[in-house]
Coordinates of C-alpha atoms and ligand atoms in Angstrom, one line a residue:
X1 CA 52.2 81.8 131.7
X2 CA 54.4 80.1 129.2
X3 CA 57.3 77.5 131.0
X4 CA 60.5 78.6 129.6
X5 CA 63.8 76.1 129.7
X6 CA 65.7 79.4 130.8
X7 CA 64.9 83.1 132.0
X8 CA 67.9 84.3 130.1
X9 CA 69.5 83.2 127.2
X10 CA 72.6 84.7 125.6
X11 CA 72.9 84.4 122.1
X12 CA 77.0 84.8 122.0
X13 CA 79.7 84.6 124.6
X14 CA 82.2 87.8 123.2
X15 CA 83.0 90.4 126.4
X16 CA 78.8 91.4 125.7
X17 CA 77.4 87.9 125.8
X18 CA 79.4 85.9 128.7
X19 CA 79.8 89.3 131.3
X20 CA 76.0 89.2 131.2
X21 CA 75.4 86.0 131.4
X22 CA 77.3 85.8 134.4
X23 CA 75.3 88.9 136.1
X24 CA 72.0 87.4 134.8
X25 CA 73.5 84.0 136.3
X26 CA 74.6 86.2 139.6
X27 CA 71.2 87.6 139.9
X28 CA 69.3 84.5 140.7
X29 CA 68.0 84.2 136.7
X30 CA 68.0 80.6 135.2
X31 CA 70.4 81.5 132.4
X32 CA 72.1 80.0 129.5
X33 CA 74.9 81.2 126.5
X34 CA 74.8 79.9 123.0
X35 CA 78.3 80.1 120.8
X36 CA 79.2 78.9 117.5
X37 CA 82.6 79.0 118.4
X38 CA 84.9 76.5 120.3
X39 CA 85.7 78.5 123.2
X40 CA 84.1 81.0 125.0
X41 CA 85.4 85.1 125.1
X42 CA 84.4 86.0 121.4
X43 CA 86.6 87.7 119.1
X44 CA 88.1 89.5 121.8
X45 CA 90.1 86.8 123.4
X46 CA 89.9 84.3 120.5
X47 CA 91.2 86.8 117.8
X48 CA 91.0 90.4 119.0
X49 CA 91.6 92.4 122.5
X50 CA 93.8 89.3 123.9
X51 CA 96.5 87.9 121.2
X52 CA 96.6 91.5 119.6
X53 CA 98.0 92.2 122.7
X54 CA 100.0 89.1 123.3
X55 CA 102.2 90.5 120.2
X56 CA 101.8 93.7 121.0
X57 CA 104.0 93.4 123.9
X58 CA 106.8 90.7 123.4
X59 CA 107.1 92.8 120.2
X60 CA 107.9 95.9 121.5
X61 CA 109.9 94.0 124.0
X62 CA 112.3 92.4 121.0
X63 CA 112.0 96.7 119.1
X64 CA 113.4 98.1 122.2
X65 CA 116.3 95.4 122.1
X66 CA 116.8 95.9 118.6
X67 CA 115.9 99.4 118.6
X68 CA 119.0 100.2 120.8
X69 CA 116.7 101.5 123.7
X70 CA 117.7 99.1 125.7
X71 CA 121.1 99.4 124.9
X72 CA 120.8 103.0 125.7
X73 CA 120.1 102.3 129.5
X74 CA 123.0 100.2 129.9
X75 CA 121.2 96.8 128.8
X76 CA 123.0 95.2 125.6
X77 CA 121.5 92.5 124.2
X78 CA 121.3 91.0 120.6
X79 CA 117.6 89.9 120.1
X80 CA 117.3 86.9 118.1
X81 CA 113.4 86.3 117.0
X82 CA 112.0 83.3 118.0
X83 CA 108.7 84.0 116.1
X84 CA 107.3 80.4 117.2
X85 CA 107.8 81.2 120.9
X86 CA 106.2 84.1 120.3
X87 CA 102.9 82.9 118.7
X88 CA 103.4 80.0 121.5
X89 CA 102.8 82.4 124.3
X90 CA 99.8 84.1 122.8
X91 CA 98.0 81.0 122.0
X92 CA 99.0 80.3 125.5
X93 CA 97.1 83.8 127.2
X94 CA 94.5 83.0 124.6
X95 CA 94.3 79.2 125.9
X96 CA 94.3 80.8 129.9
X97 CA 91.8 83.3 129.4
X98 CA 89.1 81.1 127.3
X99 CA 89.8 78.9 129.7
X100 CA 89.1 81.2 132.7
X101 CA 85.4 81.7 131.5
X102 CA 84.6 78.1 131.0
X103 CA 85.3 78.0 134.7
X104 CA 83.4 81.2 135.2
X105 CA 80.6 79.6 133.3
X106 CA 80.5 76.6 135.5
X107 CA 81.0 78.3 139.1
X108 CA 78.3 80.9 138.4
X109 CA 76.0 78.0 136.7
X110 CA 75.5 79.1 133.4
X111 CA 74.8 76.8 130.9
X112 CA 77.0 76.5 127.5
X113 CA 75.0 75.7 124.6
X114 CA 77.3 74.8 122.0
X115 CA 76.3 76.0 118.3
X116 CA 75.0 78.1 116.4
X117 CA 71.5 80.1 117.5
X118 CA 69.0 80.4 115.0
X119 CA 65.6 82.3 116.2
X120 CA 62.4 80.4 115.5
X121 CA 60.2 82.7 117.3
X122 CA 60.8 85.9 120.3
X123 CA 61.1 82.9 122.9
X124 CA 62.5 80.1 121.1
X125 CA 66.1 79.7 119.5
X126 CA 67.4 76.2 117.6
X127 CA 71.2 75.7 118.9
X128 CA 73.0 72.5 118.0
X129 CA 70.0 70.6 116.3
X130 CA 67.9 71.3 120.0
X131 CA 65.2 74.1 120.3
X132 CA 65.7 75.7 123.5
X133 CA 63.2 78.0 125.2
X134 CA 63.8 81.3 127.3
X135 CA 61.3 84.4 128.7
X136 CA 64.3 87.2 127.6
X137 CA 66.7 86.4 124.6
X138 CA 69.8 88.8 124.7
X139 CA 71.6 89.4 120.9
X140 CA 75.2 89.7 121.8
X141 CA 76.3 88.2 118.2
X142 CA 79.9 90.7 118.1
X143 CA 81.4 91.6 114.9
X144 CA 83.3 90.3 111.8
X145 CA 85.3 91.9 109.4
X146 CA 84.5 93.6 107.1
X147 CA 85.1 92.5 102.8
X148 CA 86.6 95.3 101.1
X149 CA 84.9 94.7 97.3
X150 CA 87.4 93.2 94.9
X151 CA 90.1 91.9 97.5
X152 CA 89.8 88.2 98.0
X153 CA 91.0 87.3 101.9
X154 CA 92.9 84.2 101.9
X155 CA 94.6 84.5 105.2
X156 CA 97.9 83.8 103.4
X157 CA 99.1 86.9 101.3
X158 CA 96.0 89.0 102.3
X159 CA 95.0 88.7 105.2
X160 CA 92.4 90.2 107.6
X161 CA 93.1 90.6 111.6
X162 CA 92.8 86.9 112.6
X163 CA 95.2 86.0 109.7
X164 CA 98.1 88.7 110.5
X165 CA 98.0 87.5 114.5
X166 CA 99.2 84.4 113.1
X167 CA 102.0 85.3 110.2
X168 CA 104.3 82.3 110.3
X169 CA 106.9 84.4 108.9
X170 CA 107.8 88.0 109.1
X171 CA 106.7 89.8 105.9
X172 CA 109.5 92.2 103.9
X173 CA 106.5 94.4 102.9
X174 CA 103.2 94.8 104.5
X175 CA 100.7 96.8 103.2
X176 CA 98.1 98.1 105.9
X177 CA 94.5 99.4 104.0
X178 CA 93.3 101.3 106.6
X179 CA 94.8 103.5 109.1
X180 CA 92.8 102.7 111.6
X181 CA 93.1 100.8 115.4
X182 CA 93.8 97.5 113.9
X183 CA 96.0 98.7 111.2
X184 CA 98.2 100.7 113.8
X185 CA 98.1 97.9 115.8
X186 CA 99.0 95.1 113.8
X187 CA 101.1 97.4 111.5
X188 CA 103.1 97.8 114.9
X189 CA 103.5 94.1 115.3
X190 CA 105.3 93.3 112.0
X191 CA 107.4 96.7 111.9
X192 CA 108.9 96.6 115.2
X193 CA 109.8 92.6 114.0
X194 CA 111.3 93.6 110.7
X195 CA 108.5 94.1 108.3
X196 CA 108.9 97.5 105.9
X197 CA 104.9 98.8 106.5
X198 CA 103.0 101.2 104.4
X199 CA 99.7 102.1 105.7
X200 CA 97.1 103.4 102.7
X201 CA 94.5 105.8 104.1
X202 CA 91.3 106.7 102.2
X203 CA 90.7 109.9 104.6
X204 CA 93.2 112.9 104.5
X205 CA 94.2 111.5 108.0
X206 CA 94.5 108.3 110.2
X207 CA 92.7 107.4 113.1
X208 CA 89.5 108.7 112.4
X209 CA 87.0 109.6 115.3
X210 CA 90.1 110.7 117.4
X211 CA 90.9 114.4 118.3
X212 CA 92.5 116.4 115.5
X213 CA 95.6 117.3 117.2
X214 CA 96.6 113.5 118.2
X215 CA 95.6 112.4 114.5
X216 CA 98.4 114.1 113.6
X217 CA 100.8 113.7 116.2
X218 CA 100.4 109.9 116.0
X219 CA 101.1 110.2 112.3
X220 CA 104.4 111.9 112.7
X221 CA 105.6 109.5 115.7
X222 CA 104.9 106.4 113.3
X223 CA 106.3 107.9 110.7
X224 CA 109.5 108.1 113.0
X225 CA 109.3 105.0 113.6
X226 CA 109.4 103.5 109.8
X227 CA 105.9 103.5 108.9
X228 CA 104.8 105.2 105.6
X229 CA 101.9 106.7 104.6
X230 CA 99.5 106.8 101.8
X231 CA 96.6 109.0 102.6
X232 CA 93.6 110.6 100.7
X233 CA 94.1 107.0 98.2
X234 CA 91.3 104.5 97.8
X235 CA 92.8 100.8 97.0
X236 CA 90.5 99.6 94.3
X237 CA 91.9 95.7 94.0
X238 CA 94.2 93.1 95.2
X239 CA 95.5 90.7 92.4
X240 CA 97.4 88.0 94.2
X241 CA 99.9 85.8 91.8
X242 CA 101.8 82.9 94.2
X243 CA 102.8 84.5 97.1
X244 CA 103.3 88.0 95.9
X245 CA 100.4 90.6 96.0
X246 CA 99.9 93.8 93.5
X247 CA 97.5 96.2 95.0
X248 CA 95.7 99.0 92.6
X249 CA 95.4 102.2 94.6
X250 CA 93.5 106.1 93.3
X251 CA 93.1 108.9 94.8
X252 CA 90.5 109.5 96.5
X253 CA 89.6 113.2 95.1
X254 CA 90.2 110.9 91.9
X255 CA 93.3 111.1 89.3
X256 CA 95.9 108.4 88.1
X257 CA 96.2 104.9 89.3
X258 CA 99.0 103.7 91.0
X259 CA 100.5 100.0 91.8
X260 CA 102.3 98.8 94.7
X261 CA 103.5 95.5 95.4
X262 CA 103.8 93.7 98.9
X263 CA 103.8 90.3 100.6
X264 CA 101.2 90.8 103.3
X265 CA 98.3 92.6 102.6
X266 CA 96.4 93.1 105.7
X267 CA 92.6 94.8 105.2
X268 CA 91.6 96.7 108.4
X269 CA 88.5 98.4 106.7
X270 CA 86.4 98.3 110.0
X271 CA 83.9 95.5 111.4
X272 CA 79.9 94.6 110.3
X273 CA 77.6 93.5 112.8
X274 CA 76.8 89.4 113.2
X275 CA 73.6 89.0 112.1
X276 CA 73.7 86.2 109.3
X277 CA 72.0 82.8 110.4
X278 CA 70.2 84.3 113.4
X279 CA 67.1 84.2 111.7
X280 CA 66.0 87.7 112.8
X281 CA 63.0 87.4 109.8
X282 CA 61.8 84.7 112.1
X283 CA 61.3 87.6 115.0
X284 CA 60.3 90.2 112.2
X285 CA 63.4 92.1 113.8
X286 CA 64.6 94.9 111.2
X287 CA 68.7 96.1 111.2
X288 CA 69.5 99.8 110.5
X289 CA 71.6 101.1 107.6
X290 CA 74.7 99.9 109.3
X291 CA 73.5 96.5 109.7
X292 CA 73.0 97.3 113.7
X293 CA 70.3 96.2 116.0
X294 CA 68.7 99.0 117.3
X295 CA 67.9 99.6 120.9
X296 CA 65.9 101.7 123.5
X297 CA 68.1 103.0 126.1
X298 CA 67.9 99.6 128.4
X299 CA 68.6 97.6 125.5
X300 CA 65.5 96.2 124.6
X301 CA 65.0 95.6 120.7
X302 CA 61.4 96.3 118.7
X303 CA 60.7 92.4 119.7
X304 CA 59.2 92.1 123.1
X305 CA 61.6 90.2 125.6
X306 CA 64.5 90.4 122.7
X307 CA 67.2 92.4 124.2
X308 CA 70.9 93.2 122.2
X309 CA 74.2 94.8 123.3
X310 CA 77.8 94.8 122.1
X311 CA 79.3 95.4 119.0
X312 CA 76.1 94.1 116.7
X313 CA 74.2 97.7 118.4
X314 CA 75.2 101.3 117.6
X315 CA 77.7 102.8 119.2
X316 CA 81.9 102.6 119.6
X317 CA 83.2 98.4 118.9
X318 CA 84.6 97.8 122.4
X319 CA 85.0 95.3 124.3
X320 CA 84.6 97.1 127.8
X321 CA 81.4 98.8 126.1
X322 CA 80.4 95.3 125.5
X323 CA 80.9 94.4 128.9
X324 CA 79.1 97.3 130.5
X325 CA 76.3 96.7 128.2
X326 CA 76.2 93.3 129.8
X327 CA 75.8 94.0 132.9
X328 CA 73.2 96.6 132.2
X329 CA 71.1 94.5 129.9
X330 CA 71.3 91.6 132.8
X331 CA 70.4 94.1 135.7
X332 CA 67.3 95.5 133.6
X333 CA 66.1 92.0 132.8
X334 CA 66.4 91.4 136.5
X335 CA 63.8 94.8 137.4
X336 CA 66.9 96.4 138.3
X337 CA 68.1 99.4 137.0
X338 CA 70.7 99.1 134.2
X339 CA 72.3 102.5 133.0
X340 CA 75.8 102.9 130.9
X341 CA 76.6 106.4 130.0
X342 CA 77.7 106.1 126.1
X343 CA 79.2 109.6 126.6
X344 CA 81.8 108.5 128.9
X345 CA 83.6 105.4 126.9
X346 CA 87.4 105.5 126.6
X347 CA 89.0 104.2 123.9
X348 CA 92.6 103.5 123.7
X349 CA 95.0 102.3 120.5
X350 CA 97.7 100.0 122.3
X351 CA 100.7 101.0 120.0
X352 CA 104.3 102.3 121.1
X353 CA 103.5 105.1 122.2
X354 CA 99.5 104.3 123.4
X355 CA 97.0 107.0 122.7
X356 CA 93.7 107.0 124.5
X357 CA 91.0 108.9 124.4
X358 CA 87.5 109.6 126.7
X359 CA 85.0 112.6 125.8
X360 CA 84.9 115.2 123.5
X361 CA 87.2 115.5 120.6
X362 CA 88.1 119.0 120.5
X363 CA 86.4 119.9 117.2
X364 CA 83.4 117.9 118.9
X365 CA 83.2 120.5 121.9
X366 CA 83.6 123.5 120.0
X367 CA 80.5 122.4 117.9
X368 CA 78.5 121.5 120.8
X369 CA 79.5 124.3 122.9
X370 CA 80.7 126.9 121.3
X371 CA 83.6 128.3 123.8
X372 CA 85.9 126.2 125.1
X373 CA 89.0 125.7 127.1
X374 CA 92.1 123.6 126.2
X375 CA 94.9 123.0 128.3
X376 CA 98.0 121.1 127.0
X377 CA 101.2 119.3 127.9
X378 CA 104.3 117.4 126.6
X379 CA 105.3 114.3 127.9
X380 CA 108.7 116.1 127.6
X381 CA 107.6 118.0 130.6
X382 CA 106.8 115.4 132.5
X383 CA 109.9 113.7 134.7
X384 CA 109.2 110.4 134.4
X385 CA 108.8 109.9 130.9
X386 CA 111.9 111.8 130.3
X387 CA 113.6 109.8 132.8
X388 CA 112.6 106.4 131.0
X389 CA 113.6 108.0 127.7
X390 CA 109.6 108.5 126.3
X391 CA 109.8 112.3 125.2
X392 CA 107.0 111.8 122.6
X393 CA 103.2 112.5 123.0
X394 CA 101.5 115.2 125.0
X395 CA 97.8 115.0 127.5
X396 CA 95.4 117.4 126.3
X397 CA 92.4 118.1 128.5
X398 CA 89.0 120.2 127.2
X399 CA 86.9 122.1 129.5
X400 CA 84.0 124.0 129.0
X401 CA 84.6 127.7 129.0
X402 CA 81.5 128.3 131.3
X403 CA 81.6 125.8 133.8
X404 CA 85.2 124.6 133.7
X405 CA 83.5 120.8 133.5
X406 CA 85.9 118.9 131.7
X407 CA 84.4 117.6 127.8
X408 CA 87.0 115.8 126.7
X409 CA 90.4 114.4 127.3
X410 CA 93.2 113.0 125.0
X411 CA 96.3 111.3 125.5
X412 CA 99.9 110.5 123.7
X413 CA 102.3 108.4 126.4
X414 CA 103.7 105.4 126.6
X415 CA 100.7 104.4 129.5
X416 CA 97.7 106.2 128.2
X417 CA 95.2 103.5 128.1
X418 CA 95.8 103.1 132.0
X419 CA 96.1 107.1 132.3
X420 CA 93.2 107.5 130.7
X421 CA 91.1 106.0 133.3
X422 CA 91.7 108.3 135.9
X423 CA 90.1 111.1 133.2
X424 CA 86.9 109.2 132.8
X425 CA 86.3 108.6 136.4
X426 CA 86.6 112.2 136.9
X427 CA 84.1 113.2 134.0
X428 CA 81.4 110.6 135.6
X429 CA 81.5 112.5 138.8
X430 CA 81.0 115.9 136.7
X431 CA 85.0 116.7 137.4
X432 CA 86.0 120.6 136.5
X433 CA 89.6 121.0 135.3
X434 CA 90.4 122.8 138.7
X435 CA 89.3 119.7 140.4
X436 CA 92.0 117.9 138.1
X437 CA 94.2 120.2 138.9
X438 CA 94.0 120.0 142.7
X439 CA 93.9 116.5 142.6
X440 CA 96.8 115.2 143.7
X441 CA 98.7 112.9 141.7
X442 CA 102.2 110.9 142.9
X443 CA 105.5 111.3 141.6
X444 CA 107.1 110.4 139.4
X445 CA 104.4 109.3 137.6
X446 CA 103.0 109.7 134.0
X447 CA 99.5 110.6 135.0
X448 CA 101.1 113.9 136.9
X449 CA 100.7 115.0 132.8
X450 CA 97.2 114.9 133.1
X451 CA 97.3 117.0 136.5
X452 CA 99.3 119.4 134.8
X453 CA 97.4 119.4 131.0
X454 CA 94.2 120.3 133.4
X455 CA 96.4 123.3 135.4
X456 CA 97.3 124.9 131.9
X457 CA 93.3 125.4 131.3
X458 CA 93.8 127.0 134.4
X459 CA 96.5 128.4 132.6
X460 CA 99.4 127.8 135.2
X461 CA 101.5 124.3 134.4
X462 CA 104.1 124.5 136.4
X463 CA 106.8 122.5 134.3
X464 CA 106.6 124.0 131.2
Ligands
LIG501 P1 82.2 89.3 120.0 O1 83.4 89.4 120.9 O2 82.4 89.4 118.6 O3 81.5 87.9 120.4 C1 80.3 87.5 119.7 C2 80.3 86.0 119.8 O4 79.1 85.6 119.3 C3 81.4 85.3 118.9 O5 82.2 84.4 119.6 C4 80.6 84.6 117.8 O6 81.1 83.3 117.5 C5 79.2 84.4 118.5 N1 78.1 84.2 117.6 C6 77.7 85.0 116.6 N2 76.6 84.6 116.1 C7 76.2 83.6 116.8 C8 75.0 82.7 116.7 N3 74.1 82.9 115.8 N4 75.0 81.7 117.6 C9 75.9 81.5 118.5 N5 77.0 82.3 118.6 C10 77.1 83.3 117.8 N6 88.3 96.1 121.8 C11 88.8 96.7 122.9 O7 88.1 97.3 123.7 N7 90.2 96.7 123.1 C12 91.0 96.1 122.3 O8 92.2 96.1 122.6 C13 90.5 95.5 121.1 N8 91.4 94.9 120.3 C14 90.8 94.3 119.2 C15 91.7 93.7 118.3 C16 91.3 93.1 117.1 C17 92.2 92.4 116.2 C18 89.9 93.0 116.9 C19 89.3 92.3 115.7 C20 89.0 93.6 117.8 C21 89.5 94.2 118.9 N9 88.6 94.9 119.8 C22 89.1 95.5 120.9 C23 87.2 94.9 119.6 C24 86.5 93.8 120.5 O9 87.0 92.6 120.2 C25 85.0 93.8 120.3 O10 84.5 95.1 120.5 C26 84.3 92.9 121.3 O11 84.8 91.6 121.2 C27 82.8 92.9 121.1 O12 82.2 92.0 122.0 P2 80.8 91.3 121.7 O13 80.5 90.5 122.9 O14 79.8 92.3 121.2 O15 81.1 90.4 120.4
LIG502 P1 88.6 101.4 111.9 O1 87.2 101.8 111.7 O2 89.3 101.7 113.2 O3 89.5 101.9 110.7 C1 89.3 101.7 109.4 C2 90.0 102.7 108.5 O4 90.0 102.2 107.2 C3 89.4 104.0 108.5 O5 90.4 105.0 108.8 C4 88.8 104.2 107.1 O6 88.9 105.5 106.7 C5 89.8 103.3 106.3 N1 89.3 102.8 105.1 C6 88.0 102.4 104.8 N2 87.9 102.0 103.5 C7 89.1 102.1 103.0 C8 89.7 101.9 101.7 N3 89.0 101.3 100.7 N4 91.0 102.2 101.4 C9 91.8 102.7 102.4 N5 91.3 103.0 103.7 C10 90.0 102.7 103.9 O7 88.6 99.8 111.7 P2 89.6 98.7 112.0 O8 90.9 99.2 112.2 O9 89.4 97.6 111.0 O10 89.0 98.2 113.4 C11 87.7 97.7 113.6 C12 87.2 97.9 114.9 O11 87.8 97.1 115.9 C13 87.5 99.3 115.4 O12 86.4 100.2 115.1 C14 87.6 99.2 116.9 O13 86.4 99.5 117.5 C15 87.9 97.7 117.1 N6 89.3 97.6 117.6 C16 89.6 98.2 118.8 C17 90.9 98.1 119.2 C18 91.3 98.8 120.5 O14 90.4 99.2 121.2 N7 92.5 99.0 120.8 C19 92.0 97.4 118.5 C20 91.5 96.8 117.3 C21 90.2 96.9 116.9

């Protein structure tokens, strides 16, 4: 048999890449991770999940100050933006968390290659200039954005993600193309700091993929909040003249063309596999439609000993999908016994309020099974969300009408991406709503709206 420099080598070191890298690394496999970038953590702590998040939160921080929700409880300040401090204490958690995997790199012995990987054959990648030899490869190449035809992205006036985490200036009018996660997010950022933002949709609603009933709810809490909305309307081009932008927008059903002018264009069109410069003709490894690698269910690709995981494969862009594909993809290369259910993923927009999602949408369920149960609830309901003065959103939870298993549940409140949890864990262990609903959840808390969303399948919520 073949000597090979490593058992496992990574090819990218996003959430995907380093998590199972690190697992291959804890499993006693000789292993080593390959990144074009300067730091480890991919575009999730470099330019997605991490600084997104950074602004996220010291924004809402400086909203509620300026908002007068603060002032409401008693607390009256005058916020004055300090927009350098602000970007100074995201590069900062970006800095620390980058950081943290370097030194998770070097205590679990895992070996950072630092380039770009090119494939010269199924065992054999060129990184840096060096050819470097390994028994399993693992594609874990992420995303990038993707170009929306006849808009030219020059991080300045039009910018994509990476570009608006970074605005040195708050913008009097952003336009959002796209009203999708990144859109909402980001859109978030620069409103709650002062920004005018209009979000053009192509679809008849935002947030596509999500249950029907929270599309529209979301829609009509941003809206509250200042946003404005242009759906059903395809932009068509960007001209760009100094630091002004015009964009050209149509229906989408088709009719007459309209302008609008802005400052900040951000597009937030959706994300395209990485698979430029990784010489998969070298392998004779074909992409889908989409551009993805496709995989068998342990993430192994057509290529012998070529696995792949993480946002360049089919399925939801997530980082903690990323991360469990890791781990599988390590285990499985280890004889072990790698599973992650792609039914059960969560997915949560971190916005003011959050929205989350795990499941079943409910025009999903009724497809797939014909009957089902819904059971619904208002945050209004629930005591501690009126007590901190959060009245919108409601928890929506879908059972099947046979066996009561729960298909699907969906969330508007301020801490849905950390309520949500609690919903998946139940629907890995096969959860009914009546288990839900005996379940007993503290008070005052947020999640006792799930509790009580899964009681009104049951059809007896007891504060409503
Ligand atoms: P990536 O994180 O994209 O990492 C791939 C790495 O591979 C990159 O560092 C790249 O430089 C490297 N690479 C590519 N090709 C090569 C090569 N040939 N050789 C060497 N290295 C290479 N997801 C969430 O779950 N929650 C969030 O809150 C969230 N927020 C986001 C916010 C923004 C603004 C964006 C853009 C994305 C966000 N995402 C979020 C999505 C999340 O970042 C991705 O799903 C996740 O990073 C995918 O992980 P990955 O390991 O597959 O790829
Ligand atoms: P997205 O797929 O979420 O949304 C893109 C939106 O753009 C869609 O609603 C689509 O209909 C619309 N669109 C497409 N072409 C258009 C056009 N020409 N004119 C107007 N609208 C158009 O993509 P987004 O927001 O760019 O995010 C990319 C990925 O990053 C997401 O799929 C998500 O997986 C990941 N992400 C996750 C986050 C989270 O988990 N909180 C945060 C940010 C990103």
């Amino acid at each position: 048999m073949a000597d090979f420099d490593y058992d496992v080598l990574v090819i990218g070191a996003g959430p995907g890449g380093y998590v199972a890298a690190i697992r291959a690394a804890q499993l006693g496999l000789k292993t080593a991770c390959a990144e074009s970038r300067e730091t480890l953590g991919g575009t999730c702590l470099n330019v997605g999940c991490i600084p997104s998040k950074a602004m996220l939160h010291a924004s809402e921080y400086y909203d509620a100050a300026k908002n007068g929700a603060m002032a409401h409880m008693g607390v009256e300040v005058e916020p004055r933006l300090n927009l350098d401090q602000m970007h100074a204490q995201r590069r900062d958690a970006v800095k620390q968390l980058t950081g943290g995997i370097e030194f998770l790199f070097k205590k679990n012995k895992v070996t950072w290659l630092k380039g770009l990987a090119t494939f010269k054959d199924a065992h054999s990648v060129v990184v840096g200039g060096d050819t470097v030899t390994a028994k399993n490869i693992v594609i874990a190449t992420g995303s990038s954005v993707t170009p929306l035809p006849g808009v030219q992205i020059d991080e300045k006036v039009v910018v994509s993600s990476t570009g608006a985490l970074e605005l040195p200036k708050v913008p009097e009018h952003m336009v959002v193309i796209g009203g999708g996660v990144i859109g909402l997010e980001l859109g978030s950022v620069w409103r709650r700091l002062g920004a005018k933002v209009t979000c053009v949709e192509y679809l008849d609603e935002i947030l596509p993929g999500m249950d029907g009933d929270i599309r529209k709810e979301a829609r009509k809490i941003f809206k509250k909040q200042g946003f404005e909305f242009k759906l059903g309307t395809k932009v068509t081009g960007v001209t760009v003249n100094g630091d002004k932008a015009t964009l050209t927008m149509e229906p989408a059903k088709g009719g007459d063309a309209e302008t609008l002018e802005a400052d900040c264009v951000l597009v937030s069109i959706g994300r395209k596999p990485n698979t430029d410069g990784l010489g998969l003709e070298n392998i004779g490894l074909e992409t889908n439609k989409r551009g993805q690698i496709e995989t068998d269910h342990d993430f192994r690709t057509a290529v012998d000993g070529v696995w792949a995981i993480g946002d360049v494969v089919p399925g939801p862009m997530l980082a903690h999908k990323a991360e469990d594909e890791g781990i599988a993809v390590a285990e499985n290369i280890a004889g072990l016994t790698g599973i992650v259910n792609h039914a059960i993923i969560p997915g949560v927009v971190y916005t003011w309020p959050e929205i989350a999602g795990v499941g079943l949408t409910t025009e999903e369920a009724k497809e797939q099974y014909g009957e089902i149960k819904v059971g619904k609830f208002p945050m209004l309901g629930n005591s501690r969300a009126k007590t901190n003065h959060e009245p919108d959103g409601f928890v929506k939870v879908i059972s099947d009408a046979k066996s009561d298993r729960v298909l699907g549940v969906w969330c508007i409140a301020v801490p849905a991406g950390t309520m949500i949890a609690q919903a998946a864990q139940a629907m890995e262990f096969g959860a009914t709503s009546e288990d839900i609903a005996y379940t007993c959840h503290a008070h005052p808390t947020h999640s006792e709206a799930i509790k009580e969303a899964a009681m009104a399948v049951q059809g007896k919520p007891i504060h409503i």
